[in-house]
Tab-separated table of C-alpha atoms in Angstrom:
chain	number	residue	atom	x	y	z
A	742	MET	CA	-0.050	0.123	-0.120
A	743	LYS	CA	1.527	3.735	-0.605
A	744	ALA	CA	0.577	7.325	1.277
A	745	ARG	CA	0.208	10.568	1.338
A	746	TYR	CA	-1.636	12.963	3.577
A	747	GLU	CA	-2.384	17.016	2.927
A	748	LYS	CA	-3.343	20.149	5.343
A	749	LYS	CA	-6.244	22.164	5.252
A	750	ILE	CA	-6.678	25.395	7.157
A	751	PHE	CA	-10.319	25.411	7.526
A	752	GLU	CA	-11.910	29.332	8.642
A	753	PHE	CA	-15.274	30.178	11.460
A	754	LYS	CA	-17.292	31.181	9.791
A	755	ASN	CA	-18.257	33.097	13.506
A	756	PRO	CA	-15.409	33.041	16.706
A	757	SER	CA	-16.116	29.994	18.454
A	758	GLY	CA	-15.568	30.831	21.584
A	759	THR	CA	-14.351	28.032	23.843
A	760	SER	CA	-13.283	27.989	28.174
A	761	ARG	CA	-10.034	27.029	26.171
A	762	GLY	CA	-9.971	30.201	23.990
A	763	ILE	CA	-11.434	32.038	21.189
A	764	LEU	CA	-11.455	29.749	18.292
A	765	THR	CA	-10.934	30.768	14.100
A	766	GLN	CA	-9.410	28.277	12.140
A	767	LYS	CA	-9.041	24.680	12.627
A	768	ILE	CA	-6.162	22.574	11.072
A	769	SER	CA	-6.372	19.169	10.050
A	770	TRP	CA	-5.182	16.694	8.087
A	771	PHE	CA	-6.173	13.676	5.316
A	772	ILE	CA	-4.447	11.045	5.154
A	773	TYR	CA	-4.795	9.213	0.987
A	774	LEU	CA	-4.886	5.567	1.291
A	775	LYS	CA	-3.743	3.447	-2.144
A	776	GLU	CA	-2.600	0.312	-4.052
A	777	ASP	CA	0.640	0.701	-4.657
A	778	ASN	CA	0.643	0.568	-8.484
A	779	ASP	CA	0.634	3.765	-10.337
A	780	SER	CA	-0.085	2.426	-13.193
A	781	LYS	CA	-3.565	1.504	-12.287
A	782	GLU	CA	-6.284	3.940	-13.893
A	783	ASN	CA	-8.869	5.073	-11.886
A	784	GLN	CA	-7.473	3.585	-8.845
A	785	ILE	CA	-9.581	3.314	-5.269
A	786	GLU	CA	-8.128	5.339	-2.660
A	787	GLY	CA	-9.264	5.844	0.771
A	788	ILE	CA	-9.121	9.125	2.701
A	789	GLY	CA	-9.162	10.188	6.764
A	790	GLU	CA	-9.052	12.496	8.640
A	791	CYS	CA	-6.694	13.120	11.579
A	792	SER	CA	-8.455	16.119	13.257
A	793	ILE	CA	-6.534	18.141	15.826
A	794	ILE	CA	-7.532	21.343	19.011
A	795	PRO	CA	-5.120	22.483	20.188
A	796	GLY	CA	-4.536	22.858	23.611
A	797	LEU	CA	-6.993	19.326	24.216
A	798	SER	CA	-5.758	16.553	21.395
A	799	PRO	CA	-2.843	14.288	23.796
A	800	ASP	CA	-0.570	13.640	20.416
A	801	PHE	CA	-0.455	17.357	19.234
A	802	LEU	CA	2.590	19.873	20.666
A	803	ASP	CA	2.492	21.966	17.777
A	804	VAL	CA	2.342	21.993	13.740
A	805	ASP	CA	5.808	21.399	12.723
A	806	HIS	CA	5.538	17.954	15.538
A	807	TYR	CA	2.474	16.881	13.981
A	808	GLU	CA	3.171	16.703	10.180
A	809	ALA	CA	6.502	14.610	11.071
A	810	LYS	CA	4.194	12.456	13.033
A	811	ILE	CA	2.113	12.119	9.612
A	812	ALA	CA	5.109	12.014	7.285
A	813	GLN	CA	6.587	9.245	9.222
A	814	VAL	CA	3.620	6.931	9.071
A	815	CYS	CA	2.634	7.674	5.234
A	816	ALA	CA	6.352	6.553	4.636
A	817	ASN	CA	5.771	3.361	6.424
A	818	ILE	CA	2.371	3.102	5.893
A	819	ASN	CA	2.827	-1.468	5.632
A	820	PHE	CA	4.597	-1.048	8.770
A	821	TYR	CA	1.509	0.501	10.350
A	822	LEU	CA	-0.721	-1.187	8.454
A	823	ASN	CA	0.256	-4.621	9.718
A	824	ASP	CA	-0.320	-3.268	13.537
A	825	LEU	CA	-2.316	0.031	14.123
A	826	GLY	CA	-1.707	-0.396	17.750
A	827	THR	CA	2.127	1.491	17.525
A	828	LEU	CA	-0.521	4.547	17.566
A	829	THR	CA	-2.184	3.919	20.712
A	830	GLU	CA	-0.539	7.311	22.155
A	831	PHE	CA	-1.419	9.181	18.397
A	832	PRO	CA	-5.226	8.282	18.404
A	833	SER	CA	-6.281	11.146	15.929
A	834	ILE	CA	-3.717	9.838	13.798
A	835	LEU	CA	-4.642	6.548	14.547
A	836	PHE	CA	-8.763	7.803	14.143
A	837	GLY	CA	-7.378	9.088	9.903
A	838	LEU	CA	-5.927	6.287	9.387
A	839	GLU	CA	-8.657	3.422	10.745
A	840	CYS	CA	-10.887	5.993	8.272
A	841	ALA	CA	-8.319	5.633	5.312
A	842	ILE	CA	-8.567	1.788	5.590
A	843	LEU	CA	-12.380	1.771	5.881
A	844	ASP	CA	-12.896	3.906	3.409
A	845	PHE	CA	-10.475	1.927	1.328
A	846	LYS	CA	-11.897	-1.654	1.420
A	847	ASN	CA	-15.511	-0.081	0.491
A	848	GLY	CA	-14.650	1.503	-3.019
A	849	GLY	CA	-13.668	5.157	-1.646
A	850	LYS	CA	-16.885	6.698	-1.595
A	851	GLY	CA	-16.803	7.926	1.521
A	852	ILE	CA	-18.428	4.907	3.117
A	853	TYR	CA	-16.706	3.247	6.537
A	854	PHE	CA	-19.214	1.039	7.825
A	855	LYS	CA	-22.259	0.618	5.997
A	856	ASN	CA	-25.239	0.858	7.573
A	857	LYS	CA	-29.103	2.237	7.105
A	858	PHE	CA	-27.103	5.276	7.983
A	859	SER	CA	-25.006	5.952	5.303
A	860	ARG	CA	-27.328	4.165	2.898
A	861	GLY	CA	-28.979	7.449	3.734
A	862	GLU	CA	-32.208	5.334	5.288
A	863	GLN	CA	-31.441	6.591	8.575
A	864	GLN	CA	-31.319	9.615	10.256
A	865	ILE	CA	-29.794	11.228	13.225
A	866	LEU	CA	-31.061	12.866	15.964
A	867	ILE	CA	-27.825	15.377	17.161
A	868	ASN	CA	-27.408	17.856	19.546
A	869	GLY	CA	-27.312	21.613	18.143
A	870	LEU	CA	-23.947	23.653	19.449
A	871	ILE	CA	-24.303	26.674	21.544
A	872	TRP	CA	-21.087	28.931	21.822
A	873	MET	CA	-19.928	30.521	24.463
A	874	GLY	CA	-20.307	35.144	23.405
A	875	ASP	CA	-21.727	37.541	25.372
A	876	LYS	CA	-25.369	37.134	26.287
A	877	ASN	CA	-26.438	38.364	22.988
A	878	TYR	CA	-24.279	36.684	21.200
A	879	MET	CA	-25.241	32.990	23.303
A	880	SER	CA	-29.276	33.675	22.800
A	881	SER	CA	-29.440	34.458	19.144
A	882	GLN	CA	-27.612	31.493	18.582
A	883	ILE	CA	-29.963	29.759	20.920
A	884	GLU	CA	-33.116	31.307	18.874
A	885	GLU	CA	-31.523	30.473	15.457
A	886	LYS	CA	-30.939	26.762	16.715
A	887	LEU	CA	-34.729	26.637	18.073
A	888	LYS	CA	-35.920	27.861	14.420
A	889	ASP	CA	-33.855	24.648	12.805
A	890	GLY	CA	-35.450	22.338	14.436
A	891	TYR	CA	-33.304	21.001	17.366
A	892	THR	CA	-35.534	19.189	20.296
A	893	CYS	CA	-31.519	19.284	22.226
A	894	LEU	CA	-29.066	21.942	23.006
A	895	LYS	CA	-25.509	21.803	24.087
A	896	MET	CA	-24.796	24.965	25.766
A	897	LYS	CA	-20.228	25.649	26.193
A	898	VAL	CA	-20.932	27.024	29.803
A	899	GLY	CA	-17.507	28.639	31.907
A	900	ALA	CA	-16.079	31.614	30.063
A	901	ILE	CA	-18.256	34.473	31.009
A	902	ASP	CA	-19.832	35.740	33.445
A	903	PHE	CA	-22.185	33.214	35.825
A	904	MET	CA	-25.275	34.820	36.589
A	905	ASP	CA	-24.909	35.988	33.109
A	906	GLU	CA	-25.793	32.520	31.709
A	907	VAL	CA	-28.033	31.114	34.158
A	908	GLU	CA	-30.148	33.899	32.948
A	909	LEU	CA	-29.857	32.607	29.290
A	910	LEU	CA	-31.231	28.793	31.363
A	911	LYS	CA	-34.156	30.901	32.865
A	912	ASP	CA	-35.812	32.116	29.517
A	913	LEU	CA	-34.880	29.465	27.890
A	914	ARG	CA	-36.743	27.105	30.452
A	915	ASP	CA	-39.708	30.510	30.588
A	916	LYS	CA	-40.743	29.366	27.067
A	917	PHE	CA	-40.131	25.604	26.433
A	918	SER	CA	-40.433	23.321	28.904
A	919	ASN	CA	-37.999	19.739	30.039
A	920	THR	CA	-40.382	18.168	27.375
A	921	GLN	CA	-40.345	20.415	24.294
A	922	LEU	CA	-36.443	20.427	24.920
A	923	ASN	CA	-33.435	19.173	26.258
A	924	ILE	CA	-30.668	21.126	27.347
A	925	ARG	CA	-27.195	20.324	28.023
A	926	LEU	CA	-24.190	22.718	29.477
A	927	ASP	CA	-20.388	21.696	28.171
A	928	ALA	CA	-18.723	23.100	30.746
A	929	ASN	CA	-15.464	22.081	29.874
A	930	GLY	CA	-13.544	21.889	33.033
A	931	ALA	CA	-13.970	25.678	34.024
A	932	PHE	CA	-15.398	25.436	36.975
A	933	ASP	CA	-13.857	25.214	40.495
A	934	PRO	CA	-13.909	22.137	42.465
A	935	LYS	CA	-14.633	23.786	45.287
A	936	THR	CA	-16.931	25.292	44.892
A	937	CYS	CA	-18.575	23.862	41.875
A	938	ILE	CA	-21.975	21.701	43.286
A	939	SER	CA	-22.654	25.032	44.453
A	940	LYS	CA	-23.232	26.291	40.953
A	941	LEU	CA	-24.354	23.308	39.994
A	942	LYS	CA	-27.962	23.774	42.280
A	943	ILE	CA	-28.208	27.077	40.756
A	944	LEU	CA	-28.110	25.563	37.134
A	945	SER	CA	-30.093	22.568	38.779
A	946	GLN	CA	-33.277	24.274	37.999
A	947	PHE	CA	-33.462	24.956	35.114
A	948	GLY	CA	-34.520	20.878	33.808
A	949	ILE	CA	-30.809	20.707	33.282
A	950	HIS	CA	-30.360	17.187	31.819
A	951	SER	CA	-26.135	16.602	31.828
A	952	ILE	CA	-23.475	18.677	32.661
A	953	GLU	CA	-18.976	17.467	30.149
A	954	GLN	CA	-16.339	17.805	32.218
A	955	PRO	CA	-17.082	20.463	35.769
A	956	ILE	CA	-13.981	20.825	35.983
A	957	ALA	CA	-10.217	20.233	35.057
A	958	PRO	CA	-9.310	16.083	34.637
A	959	LYS	CA	-7.718	14.316	36.565
A	960	GLN	CA	-8.802	15.781	39.647
A	961	GLU	CA	-10.025	11.965	40.710
A	962	GLU	CA	-11.026	12.333	44.482
A	963	TRP	CA	-13.776	16.033	43.864
A	964	MET	CA	-14.531	14.655	40.690
A	965	LYS	CA	-16.229	11.156	42.508
A	966	LYS	CA	-17.556	13.955	45.028
A	967	ILE	CA	-18.469	15.841	43.162
A	968	ILE	CA	-20.723	12.783	40.471
A	969	GLU	CA	-22.439	11.858	44.368
A	970	LYS	CA	-23.551	14.692	45.102
A	971	SER	CA	-24.356	16.584	42.308
A	972	PRO	CA	-28.236	17.499	41.628
A	973	ILE	CA	-26.897	17.297	37.592
A	974	PRO	CA	-25.810	13.807	35.901
A	975	ILE	CA	-21.901	13.965	33.995
A	976	ALA	CA	-20.932	13.744	31.793
A	977	LEU	CA	-17.280	12.689	31.238
A	978	ASP	CA	-15.286	13.606	28.382
A	979	GLU	CA	-11.692	14.999	28.561
A	980	GLU	CA	-11.643	12.821	31.820
A	981	LEU	CA	-11.109	9.883	29.030
A	982	ILE	CA	-8.853	11.160	27.118
A	983	GLY	CA	-5.461	9.241	27.456
A	984	VAL	CA	-6.635	6.452	29.588
A	985	ASN	CA	-5.768	3.753	26.589
A	986	SER	CA	-5.530	0.212	28.205
A	987	ARG	CA	-8.186	-1.726	29.624
A	988	PHE	CA	-6.968	-2.265	33.759
A	989	ASP	CA	-7.515	1.956	33.208
A	990	LYS	CA	-10.551	2.354	31.426
A	991	GLU	CA	-12.518	0.197	33.719
A	992	GLU	CA	-10.613	1.823	37.067
A	993	LEU	CA	-11.862	5.131	35.591
A	994	LEU	CA	-15.268	3.702	35.129
A	995	ASP	CA	-15.187	1.892	38.263
A	996	PHE	CA	-14.432	4.644	40.697
A	997	LEU	CA	-16.038	7.567	39.039
A	998	LYS	CA	-19.277	6.094	38.624
A	999	PRO	CA	-20.483	9.093	36.535
A	1000	ASN	CA	-24.010	8.887	34.406
A	1001	TYR	CA	-22.417	9.444	31.487
A	1002	ILE	CA	-19.192	9.325	28.982
A	1003	ILE	CA	-18.664	11.182	25.578
A	1004	ILE	CA	-16.784	9.897	22.862
A	1005	LYS	CA	-14.602	11.304	20.999
A	1006	PRO	CA	-12.617	9.143	18.592
A	1007	SER	CA	-10.047	12.046	17.194
A	1008	LEU	CA	-9.394	12.452	21.922
A	1009	HIS	CA	-10.384	8.727	23.121
A	1010	GLY	CA	-8.323	6.046	20.780
A	1011	GLY	CA	-9.887	6.011	17.378
A	1012	ILE	CA	-12.441	3.688	16.093
A	1013	LYS	CA	-10.583	0.290	18.325
A	1014	GLY	CA	-10.559	3.138	21.727
A	1015	SER	CA	-14.149	4.280	20.846
A	1016	GLU	CA	-15.578	0.342	20.409
A	1017	GLU	CA	-13.509	0.015	24.419
A	1018	TRP	CA	-14.616	2.485	26.105
A	1019	ILE	CA	-18.691	1.957	24.427
A	1020	LYS	CA	-18.748	-1.526	25.702
A	1021	TYR	CA	-16.287	-1.708	29.328
A	1022	ALA	CA	-19.705	1.966	29.680
A	1023	GLN	CA	-22.184	-0.451	28.240
A	1024	VAL	CA	-21.566	-3.038	31.469
A	1025	ARG	CA	-21.484	-1.301	33.418
A	1026	LYS	CA	-25.353	1.084	32.439
A	1027	ILE	CA	-23.791	4.421	31.647
A	1028	SER	CA	-24.799	6.019	28.863
A	1029	TRP	CA	-22.908	7.314	26.280
A	1030	TRP	CA	-23.330	8.785	22.892
A	1031	MET	CA	-20.599	10.295	20.501
A	1032	THR	CA	-19.355	14.326	19.401
A	1033	SER	CA	-16.897	15.003	16.705
A	1034	ALA	CA	-14.041	16.914	17.987
A	1035	LEU	CA	-14.298	20.264	15.107
A	1036	GLU	CA	-13.806	17.868	12.439
A	1037	SER	CA	-14.773	19.022	9.089
A	1038	ASN	CA	-17.198	17.263	6.301
A	1039	ILE	CA	-14.635	13.869	5.637
A	1040	GLY	CA	-14.561	12.850	9.813
A	1041	LEU	CA	-18.129	13.716	10.656
A	1042	ASN	CA	-19.464	11.392	8.345
A	1043	ALA	CA	-16.801	9.203	9.535
A	1044	ILE	CA	-18.027	9.324	12.949
A	1045	ALA	CA	-21.389	9.844	12.081
A	1046	GLN	CA	-21.205	5.873	10.567
A	1047	PHE	CA	-19.126	5.001	13.084
A	1048	ALA	CA	-22.120	6.255	15.938
A	1049	ALA	CA	-24.699	4.255	14.049
A	1050	GLU	CA	-23.453	0.707	14.562
A	1051	TYR	CA	-25.105	0.962	17.633
A	1052	PRO	CA	-28.356	1.246	18.663
A	1053	LEU	CA	-29.038	5.912	18.993
A	1054	SER	CA	-32.069	6.939	21.709
A	1055	LEU	CA	-29.644	9.995	23.191
A	1056	PRO	CA	-29.280	12.998	20.776
A	1057	GLN	CA	-25.589	12.611	19.492
A	1058	GLY	CA	-23.019	15.361	19.037
A	1059	LEU	CA	-23.101	15.289	15.199
A	1060	GLY	CA	-23.966	19.228	14.465
A	1061	THR	CA	-20.800	20.219	13.354
A	1062	GLY	CA	-20.309	21.001	9.773
A	1063	GLY	CA	-21.628	24.224	9.482
A	1064	LEU	CA	-18.738	25.417	11.193
A	1065	TYR	CA	-16.202	26.604	7.964
A	1066	THR	CA	-16.477	28.978	5.595
A	1067	ASN	CA	-14.301	26.029	3.081
A	1068	ASN	CA	-16.029	23.157	4.324
A	1069	ILE	CA	-14.954	20.371	2.668
A	1070	GLU	CA	-18.137	19.634	0.277
A	1071	SER	CA	-20.438	16.835	1.607
A	1072	LYS	CA	-23.715	15.263	1.200
A	1073	LEU	CA	-24.125	15.393	4.848
A	1074	LYS	CA	-27.281	17.418	5.416
A	1075	VAL	CA	-28.072	18.456	8.674
A	1076	GLU	CA	-33.063	19.549	9.214
A	1077	ASN	CA	-35.288	19.389	11.908
A	1078	GLY	CA	-32.132	18.918	13.929
A	1079	LYS	CA	-31.611	16.124	12.103
A	1080	LEU	CA	-28.301	14.353	10.567
A	1081	LYS	CA	-28.549	13.209	7.540
A	1082	LEU	CA	-26.541	11.822	4.755
A	1083	LEU	CA	-28.220	11.860	0.826
A	1084	LYS	CA	-28.166	8.989	-1.544
């Protein structure tokens, strides 16, 4: 086999705020995989996206080091194809390569998994993502998502004044009941462990479905106490990053006992690692949903098809296809809060 890669910079339509700062651009690398035979015409080529988030992706130090690793993988592609486990510490590159393999095997047409979603027969219920910003900006996003037919919103919290966030939630709940609208929150680890529970008690009056990663990861004793005492169900996200062995995964779930876990293949071990997280969570009756990590439409398509391999009862976090002004053309479409793949 032969592999090549290319880098692409995506431009956000609007600066997007998180507790880690404002995002205006997003870099992805694409791995292309084909047979090592240049004489063939119309040769099948699989594609996979290596998506990173600076400051969060465990395999990303800087652009130069990351690109050098991808170049090394492509130059020695047959070695890595024979032992994908050597990329465990590089989950975003592993996921990109796994996707390129699946696409190649299925004819190079953007089919990663053969299921009802990839055949255009199934729609996936998704949440509408509300980015951090001032109160007016967040309010306008909420109005737009509701007009678009979303019945589940995910709000980023923890970067603006807490009482402004509370007021937004109050306004939202005054208009829409729990049965009309699910509200998820994502703190990205922004809350102080000492004041976290008091904030969660205030937020709980608004019928919150769940809150992701209320405090920064790797504070296990604090997180355990918060999960036990929180009036809002807790979902773990960043907490799962860098936890790769079966023993460590099971130990974390057994110790913290979260209500939910959030699966992001680019951060949580690629396809294989994500399958393991889901398996260990299901054994413990811990629910989960899958979320893209700012991938372009290439990676988003692969993650949506991957999610559709499972029976889905909860809204998935796959509403990021419209983030960029220069996204790659795709047959993915969001309609009435549901993601579908046009045929």
